[in-house]
PDB file of C-alpha atoms and ligand atoms in Angstrom:
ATOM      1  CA  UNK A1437      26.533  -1.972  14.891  1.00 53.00           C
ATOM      2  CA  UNK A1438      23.649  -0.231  15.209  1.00 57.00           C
ATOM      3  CA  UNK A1439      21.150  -0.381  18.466  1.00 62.00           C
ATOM      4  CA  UNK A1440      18.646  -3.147  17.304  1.00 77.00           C
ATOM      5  CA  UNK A1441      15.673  -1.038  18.291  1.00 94.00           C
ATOM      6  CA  UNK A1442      15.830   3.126  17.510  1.00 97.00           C
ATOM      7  CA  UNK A1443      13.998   6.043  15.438  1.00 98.00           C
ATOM      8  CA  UNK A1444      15.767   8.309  13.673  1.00 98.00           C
ATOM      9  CA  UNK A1445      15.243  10.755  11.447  1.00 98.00           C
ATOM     10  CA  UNK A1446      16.091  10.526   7.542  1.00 98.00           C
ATOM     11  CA  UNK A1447      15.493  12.693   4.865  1.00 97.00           C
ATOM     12  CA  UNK A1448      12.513  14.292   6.865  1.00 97.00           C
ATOM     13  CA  UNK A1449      10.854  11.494   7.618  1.00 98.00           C
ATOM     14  CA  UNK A1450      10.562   9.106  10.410  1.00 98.00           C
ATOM     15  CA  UNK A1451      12.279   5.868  10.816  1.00 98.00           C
ATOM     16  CA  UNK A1452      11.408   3.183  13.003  1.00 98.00           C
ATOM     17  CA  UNK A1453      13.738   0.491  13.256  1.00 98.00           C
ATOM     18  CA  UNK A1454      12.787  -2.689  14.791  1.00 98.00           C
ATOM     19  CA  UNK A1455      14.729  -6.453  15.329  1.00 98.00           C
ATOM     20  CA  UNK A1456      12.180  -8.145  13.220  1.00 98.00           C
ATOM     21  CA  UNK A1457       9.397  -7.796  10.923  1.00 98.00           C
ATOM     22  CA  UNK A1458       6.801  -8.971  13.485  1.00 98.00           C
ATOM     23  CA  UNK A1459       7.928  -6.500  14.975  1.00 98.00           C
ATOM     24  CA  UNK A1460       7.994  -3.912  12.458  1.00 98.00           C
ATOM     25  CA  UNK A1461       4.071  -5.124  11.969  1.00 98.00           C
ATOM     26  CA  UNK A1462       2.990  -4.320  15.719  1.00 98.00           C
ATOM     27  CA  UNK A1463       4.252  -1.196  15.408  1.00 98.00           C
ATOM     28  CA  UNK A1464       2.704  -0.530  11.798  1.00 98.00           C
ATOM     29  CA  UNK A1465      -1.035  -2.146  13.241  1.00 98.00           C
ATOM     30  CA  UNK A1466      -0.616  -0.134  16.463  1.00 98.00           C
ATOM     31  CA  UNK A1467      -0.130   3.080  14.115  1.00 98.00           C
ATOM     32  CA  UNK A1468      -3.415   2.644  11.996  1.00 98.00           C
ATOM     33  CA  UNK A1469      -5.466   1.599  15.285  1.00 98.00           C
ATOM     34  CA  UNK A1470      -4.103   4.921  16.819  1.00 98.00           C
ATOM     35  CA  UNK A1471      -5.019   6.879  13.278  1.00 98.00           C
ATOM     36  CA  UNK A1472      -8.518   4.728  13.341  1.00 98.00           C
ATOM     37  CA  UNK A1473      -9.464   6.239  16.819  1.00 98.00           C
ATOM     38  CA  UNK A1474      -8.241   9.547  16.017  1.00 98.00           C
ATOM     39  CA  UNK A1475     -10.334  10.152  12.343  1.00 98.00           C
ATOM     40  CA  UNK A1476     -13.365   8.536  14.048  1.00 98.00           C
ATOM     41  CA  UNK A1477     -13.097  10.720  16.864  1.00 98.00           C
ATOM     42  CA  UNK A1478     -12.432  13.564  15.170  1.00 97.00           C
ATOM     43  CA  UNK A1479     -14.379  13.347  12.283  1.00 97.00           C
ATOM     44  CA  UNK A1480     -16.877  10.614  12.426  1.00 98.00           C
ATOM     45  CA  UNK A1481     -15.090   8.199  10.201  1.00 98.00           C
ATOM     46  CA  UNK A1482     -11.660   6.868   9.340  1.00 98.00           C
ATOM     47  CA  UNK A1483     -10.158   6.695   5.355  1.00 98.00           C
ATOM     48  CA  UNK A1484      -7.774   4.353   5.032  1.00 98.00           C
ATOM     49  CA  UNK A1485      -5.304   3.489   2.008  1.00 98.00           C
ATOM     50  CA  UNK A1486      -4.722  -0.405   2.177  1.00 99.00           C
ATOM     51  CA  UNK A1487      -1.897  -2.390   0.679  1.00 98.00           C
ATOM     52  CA  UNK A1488      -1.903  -5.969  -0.628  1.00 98.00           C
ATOM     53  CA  UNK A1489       1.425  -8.049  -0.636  1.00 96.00           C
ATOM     54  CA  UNK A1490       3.480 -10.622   1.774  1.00 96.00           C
ATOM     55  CA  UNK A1491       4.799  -7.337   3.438  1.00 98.00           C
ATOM     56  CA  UNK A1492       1.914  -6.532   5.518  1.00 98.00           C
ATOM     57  CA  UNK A1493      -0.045  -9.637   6.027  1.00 98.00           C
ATOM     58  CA  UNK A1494       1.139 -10.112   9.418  1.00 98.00           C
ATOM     59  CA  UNK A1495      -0.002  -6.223  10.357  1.00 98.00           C
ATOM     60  CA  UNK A1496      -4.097  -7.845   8.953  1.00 99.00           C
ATOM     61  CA  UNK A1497      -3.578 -10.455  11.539  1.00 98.00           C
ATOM     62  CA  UNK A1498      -2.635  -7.759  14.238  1.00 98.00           C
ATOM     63  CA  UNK A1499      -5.741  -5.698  13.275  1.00 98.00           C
ATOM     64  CA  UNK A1500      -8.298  -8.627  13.357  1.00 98.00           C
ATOM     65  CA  UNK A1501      -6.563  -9.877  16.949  1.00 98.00           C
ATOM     66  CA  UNK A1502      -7.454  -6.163  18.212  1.00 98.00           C
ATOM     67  CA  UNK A1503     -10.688  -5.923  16.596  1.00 98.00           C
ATOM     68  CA  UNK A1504     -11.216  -9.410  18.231  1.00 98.00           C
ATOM     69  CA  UNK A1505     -10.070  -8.551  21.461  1.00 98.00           C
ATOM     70  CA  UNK A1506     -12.680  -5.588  21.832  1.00 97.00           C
ATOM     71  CA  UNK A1507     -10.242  -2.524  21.307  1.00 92.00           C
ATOM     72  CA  UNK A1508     -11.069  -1.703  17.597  1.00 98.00           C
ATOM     73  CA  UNK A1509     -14.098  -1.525  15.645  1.00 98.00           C
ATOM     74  CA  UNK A1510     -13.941  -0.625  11.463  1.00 99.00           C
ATOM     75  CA  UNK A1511     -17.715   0.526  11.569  1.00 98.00           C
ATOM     76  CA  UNK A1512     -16.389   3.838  10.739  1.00 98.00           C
ATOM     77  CA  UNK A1513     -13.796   3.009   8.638  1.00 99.00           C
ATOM     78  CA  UNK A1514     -13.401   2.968   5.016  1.00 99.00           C
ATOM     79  CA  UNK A1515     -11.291   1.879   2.822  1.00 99.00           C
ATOM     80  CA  UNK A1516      -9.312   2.193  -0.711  1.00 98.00           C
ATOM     81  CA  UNK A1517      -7.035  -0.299  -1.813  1.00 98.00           C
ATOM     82  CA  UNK A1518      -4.073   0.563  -3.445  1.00 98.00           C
ATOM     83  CA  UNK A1519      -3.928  -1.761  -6.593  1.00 98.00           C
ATOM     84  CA  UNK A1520      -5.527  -5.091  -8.306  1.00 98.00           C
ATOM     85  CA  UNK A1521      -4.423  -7.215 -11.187  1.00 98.00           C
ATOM     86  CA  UNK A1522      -6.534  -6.113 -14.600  1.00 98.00           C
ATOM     87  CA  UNK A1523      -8.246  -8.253 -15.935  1.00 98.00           C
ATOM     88  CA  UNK A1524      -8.767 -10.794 -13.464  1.00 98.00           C
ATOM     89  CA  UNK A1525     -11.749 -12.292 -11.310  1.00 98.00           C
ATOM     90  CA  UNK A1526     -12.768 -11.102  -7.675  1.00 97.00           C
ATOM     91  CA  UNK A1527     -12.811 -14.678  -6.816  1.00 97.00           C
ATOM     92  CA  UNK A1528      -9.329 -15.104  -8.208  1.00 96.00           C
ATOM     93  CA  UNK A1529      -7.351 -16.440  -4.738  1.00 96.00           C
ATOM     94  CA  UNK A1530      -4.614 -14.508  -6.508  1.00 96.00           C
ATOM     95  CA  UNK A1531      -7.030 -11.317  -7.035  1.00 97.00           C
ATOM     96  CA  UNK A1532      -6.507  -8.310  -4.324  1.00 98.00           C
ATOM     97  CA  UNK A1533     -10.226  -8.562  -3.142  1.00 98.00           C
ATOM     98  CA  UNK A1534      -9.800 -11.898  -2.325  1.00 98.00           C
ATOM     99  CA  UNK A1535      -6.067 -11.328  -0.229  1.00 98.00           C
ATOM    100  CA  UNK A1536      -8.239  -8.389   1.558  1.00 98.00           C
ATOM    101  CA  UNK A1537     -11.895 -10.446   1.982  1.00 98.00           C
ATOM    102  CA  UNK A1538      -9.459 -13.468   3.287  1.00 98.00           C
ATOM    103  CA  UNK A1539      -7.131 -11.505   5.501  1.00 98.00           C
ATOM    104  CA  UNK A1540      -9.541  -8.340   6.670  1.00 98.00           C
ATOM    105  CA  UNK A1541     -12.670  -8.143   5.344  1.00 98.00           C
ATOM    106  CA  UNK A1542     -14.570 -11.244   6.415  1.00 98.00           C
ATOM    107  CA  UNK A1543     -12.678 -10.515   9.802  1.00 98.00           C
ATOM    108  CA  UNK A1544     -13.971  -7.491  11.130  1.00 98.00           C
ATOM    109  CA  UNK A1545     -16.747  -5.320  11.375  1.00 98.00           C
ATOM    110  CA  UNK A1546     -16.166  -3.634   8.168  1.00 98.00           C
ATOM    111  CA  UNK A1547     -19.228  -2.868   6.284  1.00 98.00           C
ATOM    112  CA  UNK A1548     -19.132  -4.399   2.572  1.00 98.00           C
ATOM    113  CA  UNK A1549     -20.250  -0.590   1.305  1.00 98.00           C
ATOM    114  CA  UNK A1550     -17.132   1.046   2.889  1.00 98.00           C
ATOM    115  CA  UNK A1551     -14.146  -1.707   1.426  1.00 98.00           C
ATOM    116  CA  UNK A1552     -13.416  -0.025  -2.079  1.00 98.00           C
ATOM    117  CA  UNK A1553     -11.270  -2.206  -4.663  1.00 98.00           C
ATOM    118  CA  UNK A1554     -10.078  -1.666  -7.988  1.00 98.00           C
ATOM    119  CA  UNK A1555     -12.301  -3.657 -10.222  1.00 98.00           C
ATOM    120  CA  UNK A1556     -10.348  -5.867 -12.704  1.00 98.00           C
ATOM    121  CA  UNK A1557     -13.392  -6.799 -14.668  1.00 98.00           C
ATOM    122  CA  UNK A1558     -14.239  -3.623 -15.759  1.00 98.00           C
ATOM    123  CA  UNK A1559     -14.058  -3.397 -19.777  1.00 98.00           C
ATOM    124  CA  UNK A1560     -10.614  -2.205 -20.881  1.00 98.00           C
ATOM    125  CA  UNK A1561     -12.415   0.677 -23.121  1.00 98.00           C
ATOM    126  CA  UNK A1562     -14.168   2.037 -19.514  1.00 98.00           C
ATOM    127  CA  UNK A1563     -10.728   1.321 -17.359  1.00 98.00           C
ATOM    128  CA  UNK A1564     -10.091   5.342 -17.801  1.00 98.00           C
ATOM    129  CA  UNK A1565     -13.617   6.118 -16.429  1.00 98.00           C
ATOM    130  CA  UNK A1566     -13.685   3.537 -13.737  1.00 98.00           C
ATOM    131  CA  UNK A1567      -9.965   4.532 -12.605  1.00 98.00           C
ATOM    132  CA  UNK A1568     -11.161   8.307 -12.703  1.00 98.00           C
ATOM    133  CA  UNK A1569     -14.310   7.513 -10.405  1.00 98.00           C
ATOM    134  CA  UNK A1570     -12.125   5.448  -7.498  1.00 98.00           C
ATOM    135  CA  UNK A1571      -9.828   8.717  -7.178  1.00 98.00           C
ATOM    136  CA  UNK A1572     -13.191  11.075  -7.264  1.00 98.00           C
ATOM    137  CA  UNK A1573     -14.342   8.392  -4.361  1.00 98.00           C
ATOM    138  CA  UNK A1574     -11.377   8.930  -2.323  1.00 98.00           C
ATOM    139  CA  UNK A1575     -12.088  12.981  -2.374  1.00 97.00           C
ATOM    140  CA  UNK A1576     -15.747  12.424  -1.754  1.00 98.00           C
ATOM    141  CA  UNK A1577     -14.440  10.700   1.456  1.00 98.00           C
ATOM    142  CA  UNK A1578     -12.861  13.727   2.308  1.00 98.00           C
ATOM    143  CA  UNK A1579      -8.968  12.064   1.174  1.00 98.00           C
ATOM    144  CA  UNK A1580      -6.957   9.286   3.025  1.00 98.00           C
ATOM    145  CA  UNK A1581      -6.150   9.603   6.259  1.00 98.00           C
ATOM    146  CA  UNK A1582      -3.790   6.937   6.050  1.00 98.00           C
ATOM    147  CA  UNK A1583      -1.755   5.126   3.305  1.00 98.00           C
ATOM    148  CA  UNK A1584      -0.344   2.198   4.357  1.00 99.00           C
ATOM    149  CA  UNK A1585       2.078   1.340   1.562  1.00 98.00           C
ATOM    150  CA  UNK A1586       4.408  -1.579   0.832  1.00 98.00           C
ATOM    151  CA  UNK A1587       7.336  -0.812  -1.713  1.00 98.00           C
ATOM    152  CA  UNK A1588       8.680  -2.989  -4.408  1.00 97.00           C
ATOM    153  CA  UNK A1589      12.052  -4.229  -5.245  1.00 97.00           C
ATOM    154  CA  UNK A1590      12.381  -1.558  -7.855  1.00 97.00           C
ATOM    155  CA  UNK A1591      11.203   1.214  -5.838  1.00 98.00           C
ATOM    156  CA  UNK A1592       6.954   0.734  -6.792  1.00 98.00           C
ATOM    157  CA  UNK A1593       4.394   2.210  -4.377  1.00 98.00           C
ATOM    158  CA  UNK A1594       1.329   0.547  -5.594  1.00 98.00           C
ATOM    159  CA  UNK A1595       1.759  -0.480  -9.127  1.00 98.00           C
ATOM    160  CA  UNK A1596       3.469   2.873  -9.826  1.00 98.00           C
ATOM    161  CA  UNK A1597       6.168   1.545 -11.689  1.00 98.00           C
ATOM    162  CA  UNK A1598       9.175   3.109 -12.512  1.00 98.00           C
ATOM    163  CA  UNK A1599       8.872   6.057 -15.112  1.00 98.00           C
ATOM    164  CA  UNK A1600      10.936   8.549 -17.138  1.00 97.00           C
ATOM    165  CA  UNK A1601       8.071  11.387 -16.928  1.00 98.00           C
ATOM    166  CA  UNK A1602       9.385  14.243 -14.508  1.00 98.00           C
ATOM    167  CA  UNK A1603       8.908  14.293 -11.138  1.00 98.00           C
ATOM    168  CA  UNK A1604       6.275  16.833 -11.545  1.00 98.00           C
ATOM    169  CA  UNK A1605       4.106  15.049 -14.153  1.00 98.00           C
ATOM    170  CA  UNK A1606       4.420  11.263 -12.023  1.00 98.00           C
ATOM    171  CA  UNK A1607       3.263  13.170  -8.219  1.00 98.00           C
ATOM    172  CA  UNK A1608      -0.177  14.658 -10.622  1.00 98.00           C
ATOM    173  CA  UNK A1609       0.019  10.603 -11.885  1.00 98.00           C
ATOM    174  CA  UNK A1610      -3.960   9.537 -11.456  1.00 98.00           C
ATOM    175  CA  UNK A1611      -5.399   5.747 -11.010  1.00 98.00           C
ATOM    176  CA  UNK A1612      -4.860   4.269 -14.355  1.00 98.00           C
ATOM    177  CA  UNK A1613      -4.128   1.014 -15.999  1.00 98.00           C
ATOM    178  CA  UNK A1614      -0.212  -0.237 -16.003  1.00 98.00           C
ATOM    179  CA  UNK A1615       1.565  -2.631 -17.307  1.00 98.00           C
ATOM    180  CA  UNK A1616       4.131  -4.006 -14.905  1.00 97.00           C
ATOM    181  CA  UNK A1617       7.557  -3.666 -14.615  1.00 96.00           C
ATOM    182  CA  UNK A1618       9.810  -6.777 -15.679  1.00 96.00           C
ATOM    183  CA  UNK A1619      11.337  -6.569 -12.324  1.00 95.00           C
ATOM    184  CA  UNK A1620       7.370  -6.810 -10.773  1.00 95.00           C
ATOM    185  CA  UNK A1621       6.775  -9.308 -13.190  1.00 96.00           C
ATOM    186  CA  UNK A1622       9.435 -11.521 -11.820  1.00 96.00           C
ATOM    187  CA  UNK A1623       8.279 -11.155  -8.722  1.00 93.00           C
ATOM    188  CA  UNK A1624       4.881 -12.079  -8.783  1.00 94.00           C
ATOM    189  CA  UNK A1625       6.176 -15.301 -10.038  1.00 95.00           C
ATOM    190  CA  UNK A1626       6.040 -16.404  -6.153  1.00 92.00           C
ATOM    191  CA  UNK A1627       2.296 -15.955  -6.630  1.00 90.00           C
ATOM    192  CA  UNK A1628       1.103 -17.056  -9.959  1.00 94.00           C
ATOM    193  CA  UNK A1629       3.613 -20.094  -9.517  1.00 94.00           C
ATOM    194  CA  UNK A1630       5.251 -19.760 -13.250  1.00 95.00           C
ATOM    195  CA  UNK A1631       6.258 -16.629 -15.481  1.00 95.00           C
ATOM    196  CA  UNK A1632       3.757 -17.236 -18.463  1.00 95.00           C
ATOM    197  CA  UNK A1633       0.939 -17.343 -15.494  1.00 95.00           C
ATOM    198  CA  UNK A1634       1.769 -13.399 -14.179  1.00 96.00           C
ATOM    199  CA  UNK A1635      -0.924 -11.343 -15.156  1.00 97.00           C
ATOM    200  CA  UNK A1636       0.628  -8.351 -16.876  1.00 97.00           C
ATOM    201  CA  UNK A1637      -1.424  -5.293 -16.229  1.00 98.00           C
ATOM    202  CA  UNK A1638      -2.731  -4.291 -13.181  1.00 98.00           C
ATOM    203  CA  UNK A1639      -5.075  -1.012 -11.889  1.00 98.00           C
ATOM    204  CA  UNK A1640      -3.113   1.348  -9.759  1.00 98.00           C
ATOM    205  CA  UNK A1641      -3.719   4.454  -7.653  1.00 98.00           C
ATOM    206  CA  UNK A1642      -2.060   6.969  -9.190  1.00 98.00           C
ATOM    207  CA  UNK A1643       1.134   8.646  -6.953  1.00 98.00           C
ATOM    208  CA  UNK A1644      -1.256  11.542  -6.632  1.00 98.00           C
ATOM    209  CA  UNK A1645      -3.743  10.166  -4.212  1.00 97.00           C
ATOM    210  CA  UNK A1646      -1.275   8.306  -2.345  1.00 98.00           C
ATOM    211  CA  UNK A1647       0.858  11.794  -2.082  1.00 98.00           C
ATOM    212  CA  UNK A1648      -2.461  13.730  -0.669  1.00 98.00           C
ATOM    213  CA  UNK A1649      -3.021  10.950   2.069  1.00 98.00           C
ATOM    214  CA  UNK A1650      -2.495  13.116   5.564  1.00 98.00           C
ATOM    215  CA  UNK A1651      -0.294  10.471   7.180  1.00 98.00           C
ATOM    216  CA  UNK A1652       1.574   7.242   4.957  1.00 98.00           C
ATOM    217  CA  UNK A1653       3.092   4.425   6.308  1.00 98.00           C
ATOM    218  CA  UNK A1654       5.766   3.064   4.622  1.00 98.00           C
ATOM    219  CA  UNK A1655       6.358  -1.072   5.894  1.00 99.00           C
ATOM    220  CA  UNK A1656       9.530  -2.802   4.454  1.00 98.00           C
ATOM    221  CA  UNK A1657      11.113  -5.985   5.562  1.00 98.00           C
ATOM    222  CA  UNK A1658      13.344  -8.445   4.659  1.00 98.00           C
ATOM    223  CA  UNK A1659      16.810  -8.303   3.147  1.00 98.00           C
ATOM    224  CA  UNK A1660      15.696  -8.306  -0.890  1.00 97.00           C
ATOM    225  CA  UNK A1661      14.082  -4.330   0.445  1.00 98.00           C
ATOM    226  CA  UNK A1662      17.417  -3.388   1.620  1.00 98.00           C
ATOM    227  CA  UNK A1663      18.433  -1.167  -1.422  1.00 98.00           C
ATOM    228  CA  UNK A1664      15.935  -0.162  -2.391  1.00 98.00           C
ATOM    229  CA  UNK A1665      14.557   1.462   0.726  1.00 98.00           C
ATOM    230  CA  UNK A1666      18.107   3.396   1.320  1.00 98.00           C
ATOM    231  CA  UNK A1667      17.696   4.316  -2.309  1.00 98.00           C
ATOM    232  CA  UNK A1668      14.149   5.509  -1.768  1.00 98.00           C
ATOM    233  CA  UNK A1669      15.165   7.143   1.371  1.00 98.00           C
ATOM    234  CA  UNK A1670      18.914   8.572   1.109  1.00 98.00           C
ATOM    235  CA  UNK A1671      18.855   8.737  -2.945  1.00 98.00           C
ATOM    236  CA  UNK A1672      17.906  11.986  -4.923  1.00 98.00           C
ATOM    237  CA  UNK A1673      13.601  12.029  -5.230  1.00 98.00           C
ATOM    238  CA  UNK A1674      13.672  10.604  -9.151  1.00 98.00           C
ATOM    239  CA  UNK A1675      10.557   9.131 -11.425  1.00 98.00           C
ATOM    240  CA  UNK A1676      12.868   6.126 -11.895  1.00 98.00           C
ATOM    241  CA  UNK A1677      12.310   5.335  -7.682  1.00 98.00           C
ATOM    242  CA  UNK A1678       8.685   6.470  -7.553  1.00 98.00           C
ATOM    243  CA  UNK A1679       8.805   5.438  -3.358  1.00 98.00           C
ATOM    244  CA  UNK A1680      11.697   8.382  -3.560  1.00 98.00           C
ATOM    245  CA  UNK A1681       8.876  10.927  -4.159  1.00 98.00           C
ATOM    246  CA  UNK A1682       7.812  10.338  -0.628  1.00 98.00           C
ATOM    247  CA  UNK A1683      10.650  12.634   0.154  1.00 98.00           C
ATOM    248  CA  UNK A1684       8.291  15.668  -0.899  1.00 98.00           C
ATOM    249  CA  UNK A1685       5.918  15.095   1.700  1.00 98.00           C
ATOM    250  CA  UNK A1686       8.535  13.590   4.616  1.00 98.00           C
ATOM    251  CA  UNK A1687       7.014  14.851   7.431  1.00 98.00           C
ATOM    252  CA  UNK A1688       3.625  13.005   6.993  1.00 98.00           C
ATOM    253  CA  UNK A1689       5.946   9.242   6.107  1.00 98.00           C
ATOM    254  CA  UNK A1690       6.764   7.060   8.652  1.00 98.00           C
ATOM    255  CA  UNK A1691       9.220   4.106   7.265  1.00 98.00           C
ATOM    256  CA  UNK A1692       8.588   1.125   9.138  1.00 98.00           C
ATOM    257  CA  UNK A1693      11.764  -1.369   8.850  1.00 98.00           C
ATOM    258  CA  UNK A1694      13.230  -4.510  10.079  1.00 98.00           C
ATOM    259  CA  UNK A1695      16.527  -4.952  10.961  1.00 98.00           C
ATOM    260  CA  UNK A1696      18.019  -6.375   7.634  1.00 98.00           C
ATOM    261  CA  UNK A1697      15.454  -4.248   5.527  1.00 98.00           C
ATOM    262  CA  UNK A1698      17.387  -0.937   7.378  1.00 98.00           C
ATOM    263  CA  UNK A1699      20.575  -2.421   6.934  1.00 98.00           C
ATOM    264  CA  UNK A1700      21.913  -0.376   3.953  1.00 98.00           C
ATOM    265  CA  UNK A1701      21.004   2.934   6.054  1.00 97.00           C
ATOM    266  CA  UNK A1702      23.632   3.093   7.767  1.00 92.00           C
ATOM    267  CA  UNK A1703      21.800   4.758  10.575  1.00 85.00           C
TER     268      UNK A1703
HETATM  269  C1  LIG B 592       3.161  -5.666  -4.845  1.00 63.11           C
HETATM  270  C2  LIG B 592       2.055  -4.599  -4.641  1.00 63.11           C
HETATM  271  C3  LIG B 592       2.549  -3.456  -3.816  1.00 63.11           C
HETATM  272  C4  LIG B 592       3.445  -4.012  -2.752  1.00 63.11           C
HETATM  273  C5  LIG B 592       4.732  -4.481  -3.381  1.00 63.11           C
HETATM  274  C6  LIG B 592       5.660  -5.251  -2.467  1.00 63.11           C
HETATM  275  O1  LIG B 592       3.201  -6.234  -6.069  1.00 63.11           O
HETATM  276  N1  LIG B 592       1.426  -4.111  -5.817  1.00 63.11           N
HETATM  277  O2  LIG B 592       1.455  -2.711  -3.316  1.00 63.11           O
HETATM  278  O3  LIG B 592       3.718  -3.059  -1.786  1.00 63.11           O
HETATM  279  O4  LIG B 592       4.467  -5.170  -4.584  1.00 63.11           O
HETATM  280  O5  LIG B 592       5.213  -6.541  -2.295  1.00 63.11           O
HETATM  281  P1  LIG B 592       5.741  -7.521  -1.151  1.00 63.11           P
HETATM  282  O6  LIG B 592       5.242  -6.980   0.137  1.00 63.11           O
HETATM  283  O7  LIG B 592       5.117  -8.851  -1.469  1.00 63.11           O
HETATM  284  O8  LIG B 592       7.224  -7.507  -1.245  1.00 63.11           O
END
């Protein structure tokens, strides 16, 4: 059996291993603090990549309790979130912005300016445009210094979904439109309560921005992430596992995991 508690080393990246995912989420929210103070020290202003999902809900909870205890301020901060449903309505409880405004946003000290979403209203003829203009955003900020990335049962980082282009053409992949995967669409049945009620498309960051961010932080919990995450981790890097193409920029990826999401590592 392994220790409960350990890092190791994997494929080039880190891996921190911890009992359980509340756990896992101190360490993830103690790891964007640290990168928050950093960027703003260094230069002025922090650029974070933000993730949506039950994964990291508890590491939003973490944040606000530090911002509310006086040790971390998100003046300087800005941020880019990963994905949102297309089409649906910002005041959607099932929309993105609202997870983020509910969880983060109306939490801190975040100014409304510098919390950047996806917009699924946008008309589908000016999707292209408006997906083109988020990832010119992101290098007008200077790039991420952080991604904080959840990954999905079939190996999605964002809405990157599975693909059969090569690995080359899916890292240059920019924000676009998607439709999601079946195995996605399944999913999200926890959330829109019945199948017929998922909403099939979605806006993504494209695997290109979320490759350029200087540090990523990869959060997975929970037995269902099990395979995947070895897969993603210990498999060959492959289109058809877009969290796999991680491996190309190890050394900046630090996997976050819970016990029983680690347990198919056999490290
Ligand atoms: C969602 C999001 C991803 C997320 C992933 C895992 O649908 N688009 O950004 O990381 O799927 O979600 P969860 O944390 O709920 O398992």
């Amino acid at each position: 059996m392994p220790a409960a508690e350990r890092t190791v080393q994997i494929s080039g990246s880190t891996v921190i291993v911890r009992p359980t995912a509340e756990a896992a989420s101190q360490v993830a929210a103690d790891a964007i603090a640290e990168i928050i103070h950093a960027a703003v020290n260094e230069r002025g202003k922090a650029v974070l990549g933000l993730a949506t999902g039950a994964t990291p809900e508890v590491v939003y909870a973490k944040l606000v309790a530090k911002h509310e205890a006086g040790g971390l301020s998100f003046q300087k901060v800005v941020t880019y979130n990963l994905d949102e449903y297309y089409p649906i309505q910002p005041l959607d409880p099932r929309s993105y912005r609202a997870y983020m405004h509910r969880l983060l946003f109306s939490r801190v000290d975040l100014p409304a300016n510098q919390a950047h979403l996806l917009d699924g209203t946008v008309p589908e003829a000016f999707a292209p445009e408006h997906a083109a203009q988020f990832d010119r955003w992101i290098e007008a900020d200077g790039g991420l210094d952080l991604q904080l990335l959840g990954i999905g049962r079939n190996g999605h980082i964002g809405f990157n979904e599975p693909s059969d282009a090569s690995v080359a053409d899916f890292a240059a992949a920019p924000t676009r439109l998607v439709e999601l995967h079946p195995v996605t669409k399944g999913d999200a049945v926890r959330e829109f309560g019945a199948h017929e009620n998922v909403i099939s498309h979605a806006l993504t960051m494209g695997v290109k921005s979320i490759l350029s961010a200087r540090a990523v932080v990869m959060l997975a919990t929970g037995p269902r992430k099990a395979a995947i995450v070895a897969q993603a981790l210990r498999g060959p890097v492959a289109s058809t596992v877009p969290a796999s193409l991680l491996q190309t920029i190890a050394e900046r990826v630090v996997w976050i995991l819970d016990e029983p999401a680690a347990a198919e590592l056999g490290a």
